[in-house]
CSV table of C-alpha atoms in Angstrom, one decimal:
chain,number,residue,atom,x,y,z
A,14,UNK,CA,101.6,107.6,74.8
A,15,UNK,CA,103.7,109.4,76.9
A,16,UNK,CA,106.3,108.6,79.3
A,17,UNK,CA,103.7,110.0,82.7
A,18,UNK,CA,100.8,108.0,80.9
A,19,UNK,CA,103.3,104.6,81.1
A,20,UNK,CA,104.4,105.2,84.5
A,21,UNK,CA,101.3,106.5,85.8
A,22,UNK,CA,99.6,103.6,83.7
A,23,UNK,CA,101.7,100.9,85.7
A,24,UNK,CA,102.0,102.7,88.9
A,25,UNK,CA,98.4,102.2,88.9
A,26,UNK,CA,98.8,98.3,89.7
A,27,UNK,CA,101.6,98.3,91.7
A,28,UNK,CA,100.5,98.0,95.4
A,29,UNK,CA,100.6,100.5,98.0
A,30,UNK,CA,103.9,101.5,100.1
A,31,UNK,CA,105.5,98.9,97.7
A,32,UNK,CA,109.5,98.3,98.3
A,33,UNK,CA,111.4,98.2,95.7
A,34,UNK,CA,115.3,98.0,94.9
A,35,UNK,CA,117.6,99.8,92.8
A,36,UNK,CA,120.6,97.2,93.0
A,37,UNK,CA,123.9,98.0,90.8
A,38,UNK,CA,127.1,96.1,90.9
A,39,UNK,CA,130.0,97.5,91.3
A,40,UNK,CA,131.6,96.1,88.2
A,41,UNK,CA,132.1,99.1,86.0
A,42,UNK,CA,130.5,102.4,85.5
A,43,UNK,CA,127.2,103.6,85.6
A,44,UNK,CA,125.8,103.5,81.7
A,45,UNK,CA,122.7,104.5,80.0
A,46,UNK,CA,120.9,100.9,80.8
A,47,UNK,CA,121.1,101.5,84.6
A,48,UNK,CA,119.7,105.1,83.8
A,49,UNK,CA,116.5,103.5,82.2
A,50,UNK,CA,116.1,101.5,84.9
A,51,UNK,CA,116.6,104.0,88.1
A,52,UNK,CA,114.0,105.9,86.2
A,53,UNK,CA,111.4,103.1,86.4
A,54,UNK,CA,112.3,102.3,89.9
A,55,UNK,CA,112.0,105.6,91.0
A,56,UNK,CA,108.7,106.8,89.0
A,57,UNK,CA,106.9,103.4,90.3
A,58,UNK,CA,107.8,104.1,93.7
A,59,UNK,CA,106.9,107.7,93.6
A,60,UNK,CA,103.9,107.5,92.0
A,61,UNK,CA,102.7,104.3,94.5
A,62,UNK,CA,104.0,106.0,97.4
A,63,UNK,CA,106.8,103.5,97.5
A,64,UNK,CA,110.1,102.8,99.1
A,65,UNK,CA,113.3,102.3,97.0
A,66,UNK,CA,116.5,100.7,98.5
A,67,UNK,CA,119.7,101.1,97.2
A,68,UNK,CA,121.5,97.6,97.0
A,69,UNK,CA,125.3,97.4,96.6
A,70,UNK,CA,125.5,93.9,94.8
A,71,UNK,CA,129.0,92.6,94.9
A,72,UNK,CA,128.7,89.5,95.3
A,73,UNK,CA,131.4,88.8,92.4
A,74,UNK,CA,134.4,89.2,94.7
A,75,UNK,CA,136.8,88.9,91.7
A,76,UNK,CA,135.4,91.7,89.3
A,77,UNK,CA,133.5,94.2,92.0
A,78,UNK,CA,136.3,97.1,92.8
A,79,UNK,CA,135.5,100.0,95.6
A,80,UNK,CA,136.4,102.5,93.0
A,81,UNK,CA,133.5,101.3,91.0
A,82,UNK,CA,131.2,101.4,93.7
A,83,UNK,CA,132.2,105.2,94.7
A,84,UNK,CA,131.5,106.3,91.1
A,85,UNK,CA,128.0,104.6,90.8
A,86,UNK,CA,127.3,106.9,93.8
A,87,UNK,CA,128.6,109.9,93.0
A,88,UNK,CA,126.9,109.7,89.4
A,89,UNK,CA,123.2,108.5,91.1
A,90,UNK,CA,123.8,111.7,93.1
A,91,UNK,CA,124.6,113.7,90.1
A,92,UNK,CA,121.5,112.3,88.1
A,93,UNK,CA,119.2,113.6,91.5
A,94,UNK,CA,118.5,110.1,92.4
A,95,UNK,CA,118.3,109.5,96.1
A,96,UNK,CA,117.1,106.4,97.9
A,97,UNK,CA,115.0,105.9,100.7
A,98,UNK,CA,117.1,103.1,102.4
A,99,UNK,CA,119.5,103.4,103.9
A,100,UNK,CA,119.9,106.7,104.9
A,101,UNK,CA,123.2,108.3,103.6
A,102,UNK,CA,126.0,108.1,105.2
A,103,UNK,CA,128.6,104.7,105.9
A,104,UNK,CA,125.8,102.6,106.0
A,105,UNK,CA,125.3,103.0,102.4
A,106,UNK,CA,128.8,101.9,101.6
A,107,UNK,CA,129.7,99.9,104.5
A,108,UNK,CA,132.9,101.7,105.1
A,109,UNK,CA,132.0,103.0,108.4
A,110,UNK,CA,133.7,99.6,109.9
A,111,UNK,CA,130.3,97.8,110.7
A,112,UNK,CA,128.9,95.6,108.5
A,113,UNK,CA,126.1,97.0,106.3
A,114,UNK,CA,122.5,95.3,105.6
A,115,UNK,CA,122.5,96.6,102.4
A,116,UNK,CA,126.1,95.2,100.7
A,117,UNK,CA,126.2,91.5,99.6
A,118,UNK,CA,129.9,91.3,100.5
A,119,UNK,CA,128.9,91.9,104.4
A,120,UNK,CA,126.2,89.5,104.5
A,121,UNK,CA,128.2,86.7,104.4
A,122,UNK,CA,127.1,85.1,107.3
A,123,UNK,CA,123.5,85.9,106.7
A,124,UNK,CA,123.6,83.7,103.4
A,125,UNK,CA,125.8,80.6,105.4
A,126,UNK,CA,123.2,80.6,107.8
A,127,UNK,CA,120.3,80.1,104.3
A,128,UNK,CA,122.8,77.7,102.9
A,129,UNK,CA,122.8,76.0,106.1
A,130,UNK,CA,119.0,75.5,106.2
A,131,UNK,CA,119.0,74.2,102.5
A,132,UNK,CA,121.5,71.6,103.4
A,133,UNK,CA,119.4,70.7,106.4
A,134,UNK,CA,116.3,70.3,104.0
A,135,UNK,CA,117.9,67.9,102.1
A,136,UNK,CA,118.3,70.4,99.1
A,137,UNK,CA,122.1,71.3,98.3
A,138,UNK,CA,124.3,69.3,96.9
A,139,UNK,CA,128.3,69.3,95.3
A,140,UNK,CA,128.4,70.3,91.8
A,141,UNK,CA,131.7,69.0,90.0
A,142,UNK,CA,129.9,69.9,86.6
A,143,UNK,CA,131.3,73.3,85.1
A,144,UNK,CA,130.5,75.0,82.2
A,145,UNK,CA,132.3,73.4,79.9
A,146,UNK,CA,130.3,70.3,80.9
A,147,UNK,CA,126.8,72.1,79.9
A,148,UNK,CA,128.6,73.2,76.5
A,149,UNK,CA,129.7,69.7,76.0
A,150,UNK,CA,126.3,68.2,76.5
A,151,UNK,CA,124.7,71.2,74.3
A,152,UNK,CA,127.0,70.1,71.4
A,153,UNK,CA,125.9,66.4,71.8
A,154,UNK,CA,122.4,66.7,72.5
A,155,UNK,CA,121.8,70.0,70.3
A,156,UNK,CA,120.1,71.8,72.8
A,157,UNK,CA,120.5,73.5,76.6
A,158,UNK,CA,120.3,70.9,79.7
A,159,UNK,CA,116.8,71.7,81.1
A,160,UNK,CA,115.0,69.6,84.0
A,161,UNK,CA,115.9,68.7,87.3
A,162,UNK,CA,119.9,68.2,88.4
A,163,UNK,CA,122.7,68.7,86.2
A,164,UNK,CA,124.9,66.7,83.1
A,165,UNK,CA,126.9,65.0,85.3
A,166,UNK,CA,124.2,63.7,87.8
A,167,UNK,CA,126.3,65.4,90.6
A,168,UNK,CA,123.3,65.1,92.8
A,169,UNK,CA,123.5,61.1,93.1
A,170,UNK,CA,126.8,61.4,93.7
A,171,UNK,CA,127.3,62.6,97.2
A,172,UNK,CA,130.1,64.8,96.7
A,173,UNK,CA,131.5,66.4,100.0
A,174,UNK,CA,130.4,70.1,100.8
A,175,UNK,CA,133.8,71.2,101.1
A,176,UNK,CA,134.8,75.1,100.5
A,177,UNK,CA,136.2,74.6,96.9
A,178,UNK,CA,132.8,72.4,96.0
A,179,UNK,CA,130.1,74.2,93.6
A,180,UNK,CA,126.9,73.6,95.8
A,181,UNK,CA,123.4,73.5,93.6
A,182,UNK,CA,120.0,73.7,95.5
A,183,UNK,CA,117.5,70.9,93.8
A,184,UNK,CA,114.7,73.1,93.0
A,185,UNK,CA,112.1,70.5,91.8
A,186,UNK,CA,109.6,70.5,88.8
A,187,UNK,CA,106.5,72.0,88.3
A,188,UNK,CA,105.9,75.8,87.0
A,189,UNK,CA,105.6,79.0,89.2
A,190,UNK,CA,103.2,81.2,87.9
A,191,UNK,CA,104.4,85.2,88.0
A,192,UNK,CA,102.6,88.8,87.6
A,193,UNK,CA,104.7,91.2,85.3
A,194,UNK,CA,102.8,94.9,84.5
A,195,UNK,CA,104.2,95.3,81.3
A,196,UNK,CA,104.4,91.3,79.8
A,197,UNK,CA,101.3,90.3,82.0
A,198,UNK,CA,100.6,87.0,83.7
A,199,UNK,CA,103.0,83.9,83.3
A,200,UNK,CA,104.3,80.9,84.5
A,201,UNK,CA,107.7,78.7,83.8
A,202,UNK,CA,109.7,76.0,85.1
A,203,UNK,CA,112.0,76.4,87.6
A,204,UNK,CA,114.5,73.7,86.4
A,205,UNK,CA,114.7,75.4,82.9
A,206,UNK,CA,118.8,75.5,83.4
A,207,UNK,CA,118.7,72.7,85.5
A,208,UNK,CA,119.3,73.0,89.4
A,209,UNK,CA,120.8,76.4,90.2
A,210,UNK,CA,124.1,77.0,91.7
A,211,UNK,CA,124.2,79.3,94.7
A,212,UNK,CA,128.3,78.9,95.3
A,213,UNK,CA,130.7,78.5,93.0
A,214,UNK,CA,134.2,77.0,93.4
A,215,UNK,CA,135.8,80.4,94.5
A,216,UNK,CA,133.3,80.3,97.2
A,217,UNK,CA,131.3,83.6,96.2
A,218,UNK,CA,127.6,83.6,96.2
A,219,UNK,CA,126.2,83.4,93.0
A,220,UNK,CA,123.5,86.1,91.6
A,221,UNK,CA,120.2,84.6,92.1
A,222,UNK,CA,120.9,83.0,95.6
A,223,UNK,CA,121.7,86.1,97.0
A,224,UNK,CA,119.5,88.4,95.5
A,225,UNK,CA,116.6,86.0,96.3
A,226,UNK,CA,117.9,86.3,99.9
A,227,UNK,CA,117.9,90.1,99.9
A,228,UNK,CA,115.0,90.7,98.7
A,229,UNK,CA,113.4,88.4,101.5
A,230,UNK,CA,115.0,90.1,104.0
A,231,UNK,CA,114.4,93.3,102.8
A,232,UNK,CA,110.8,93.0,102.2
A,233,UNK,CA,111.0,93.9,98.8
A,234,UNK,CA,107.9,93.2,97.1
A,235,UNK,CA,108.0,95.0,93.3
A,236,UNK,CA,111.4,93.7,91.3
A,237,UNK,CA,112.0,96.0,88.5
A,238,UNK,CA,114.5,95.1,86.1
A,239,UNK,CA,115.4,94.2,82.4
A,240,UNK,CA,113.5,92.2,80.1
A,241,UNK,CA,116.5,89.8,80.3
A,242,UNK,CA,115.9,88.4,83.2
A,243,UNK,CA,112.5,87.8,82.6
A,244,UNK,CA,113.5,83.8,82.2
A,245,UNK,CA,114.9,83.6,85.7
A,246,UNK,CA,111.9,84.7,87.2
A,247,UNK,CA,110.3,81.5,87.8
A,248,UNK,CA,114.0,79.6,89.1
A,249,UNK,CA,114.0,82.6,91.8
A,250,UNK,CA,110.7,82.7,92.8
A,251,UNK,CA,110.9,78.7,93.3
A,252,UNK,CA,114.1,79.5,95.4
A,253,UNK,CA,111.6,82.4,97.6
A,254,UNK,CA,109.4,79.5,98.4
A,255,UNK,CA,112.2,77.2,99.5
A,256,UNK,CA,113.6,80.0,101.6
A,257,UNK,CA,109.5,80.1,103.2
A,258,UNK,CA,108.6,83.7,101.3
A,259,UNK,CA,105.6,84.0,99.6
A,260,UNK,CA,106.3,84.1,95.8
A,261,UNK,CA,102.6,85.3,95.1
A,262,UNK,CA,103.6,88.8,96.7
A,263,UNK,CA,106.1,89.8,94.7
A,264,UNK,CA,105.0,91.9,91.3
A,265,UNK,CA,107.6,92.2,88.7
A,266,UNK,CA,107.9,94.8,86.0
A,267,UNK,CA,110.8,94.0,83.3
A,268,UNK,CA,110.9,96.5,80.7
A,269,UNK,CA,113.0,97.2,77.8
A,270,UNK,CA,116.5,97.1,77.6
A,271,UNK,CA,118.5,100.4,76.0
A,272,UNK,CA,121.3,98.7,73.3
A,273,UNK,CA,123.7,100.0,71.2
A,274,UNK,CA,123.5,100.9,67.7
A,275,UNK,CA,124.2,97.2,67.0
A,276,UNK,CA,121.5,96.1,68.1
A,277,UNK,CA,123.9,94.5,71.5
A,278,UNK,CA,122.8,95.0,75.2
A,279,UNK,CA,124.9,97.9,76.9
A,280,UNK,CA,127.7,96.6,79.0
A,281,UNK,CA,129.6,98.4,81.7
A,282,UNK,CA,132.5,98.8,79.3
A,283,UNK,CA,130.4,100.8,76.8
A,284,UNK,CA,132.3,104.0,77.0
A,285,UNK,CA,129.6,105.5,74.3
A,286,UNK,CA,126.9,105.2,77.0
A,287,UNK,CA,128.5,106.0,80.2
A,288,UNK,CA,127.4,108.3,82.4
A,289,UNK,CA,130.9,109.5,83.3
A,290,UNK,CA,131.9,110.0,79.6
A,291,UNK,CA,129.0,111.7,78.9
A,292,UNK,CA,129.3,114.0,82.1
A,293,UNK,CA,132.8,114.4,81.3
A,294,UNK,CA,131.6,115.7,77.6
A,295,UNK,CA,128.9,118.1,78.9
A,296,UNK,CA,126.4,116.3,79.1
A,297,UNK,CA,123.6,117.5,82.3
A,298,UNK,CA,121.6,115.2,84.0
A,299,UNK,CA,118.6,116.5,82.2
A,300,UNK,CA,120.2,115.4,79.3
A,301,UNK,CA,121.2,111.9,80.3
A,302,UNK,CA,117.5,111.4,81.8
A,303,UNK,CA,116.0,112.7,79.0
A,304,UNK,CA,118.4,110.2,76.6
A,305,UNK,CA,117.6,107.0,79.0
A,306,UNK,CA,113.9,107.5,79.2
A,307,UNK,CA,113.5,107.6,75.2
A,308,UNK,CA,115.7,104.5,75.2
A,309,UNK,CA,112.9,102.4,76.6
A,310,UNK,CA,109.8,104.6,75.3
A,311,UNK,CA,109.3,106.7,78.0
A,312,UNK,CA,109.4,109.2,76.0
A,313,UNK,CA,109.0,109.5,72.1
A,314,UNK,CA,112.4,111.1,71.0
A,315,UNK,CA,115.5,112.3,73.1
A,316,UNK,CA,115.2,115.6,75.0
A,317,UNK,CA,116.3,117.6,78.2
A,318,UNK,CA,114.1,117.0,80.8
A,319,UNK,CA,114.1,116.5,84.5
A,320,UNK,CA,113.5,113.7,86.4
A,321,UNK,CA,110.0,115.5,88.2
A,322,UNK,CA,108.7,116.5,85.0
A,323,UNK,CA,109.0,113.4,83.3
A,324,UNK,CA,106.4,112.1,86.5
A,325,UNK,CA,104.5,115.2,86.5
A,326,UNK,CA,103.9,115.4,82.2
């Protein structure tokens, strides 16, 4: 099946006027995996008459760098991807002196307000478990922790909700159904890995918490991302429900990953697939787009192609 037919078939099932997002983390440079995701995000939005929101997911204050953010935006522009929101200018990067609704590091007040609502609802508790705690439990029991709570039983300890105390949200049991246009309908337990951590000991908001709040606030109803995040879907849907959102409105597309020759998922440190390295080696935008498209099955083989031609056939 050609790339045009694949995207067209998916777009036919996307709600008209859907809002989706491209949300890179500025912890490294853009690579082919990001380009593949952009192809599906912008492709479905264009074919379904939808909107693309560009969001900078810099909740990781330790690894995020302004230089990486600037490079990401530059590479996107070079490839020809232009978001519908926000308007080009300071609002994209937040460097204009005012808070930007599209950068997570500028949304501290909003995240705190959402957390306070969850505290008032009795859903938040302090947790002293670390990754090592979960690892020890796995070694002792021969499987990963799953189900309500955490290995240390912290919800029953009444730890103070202090700045240096990691915070978890009790997500509850049961299952959350979801609709994925590639994998079909599914359902899963939101507590498959225990209760979700929403703020770490360094005061950083976690990915799961920040992305759910952002998607709600920005009206996102089409989530396009790699298939490695499929297992996180029930958890994020439950968190969305706890925040007053309607999980039934969300449609997902978990696309294949671009992998290195040895089968590894690409990382931002993968220089052989980095867009900046490919640009320096003389690759054109069309060649980069063709390589990314072929890597996830949108083309039968790599060849230079414009994004518009990928959509039009």
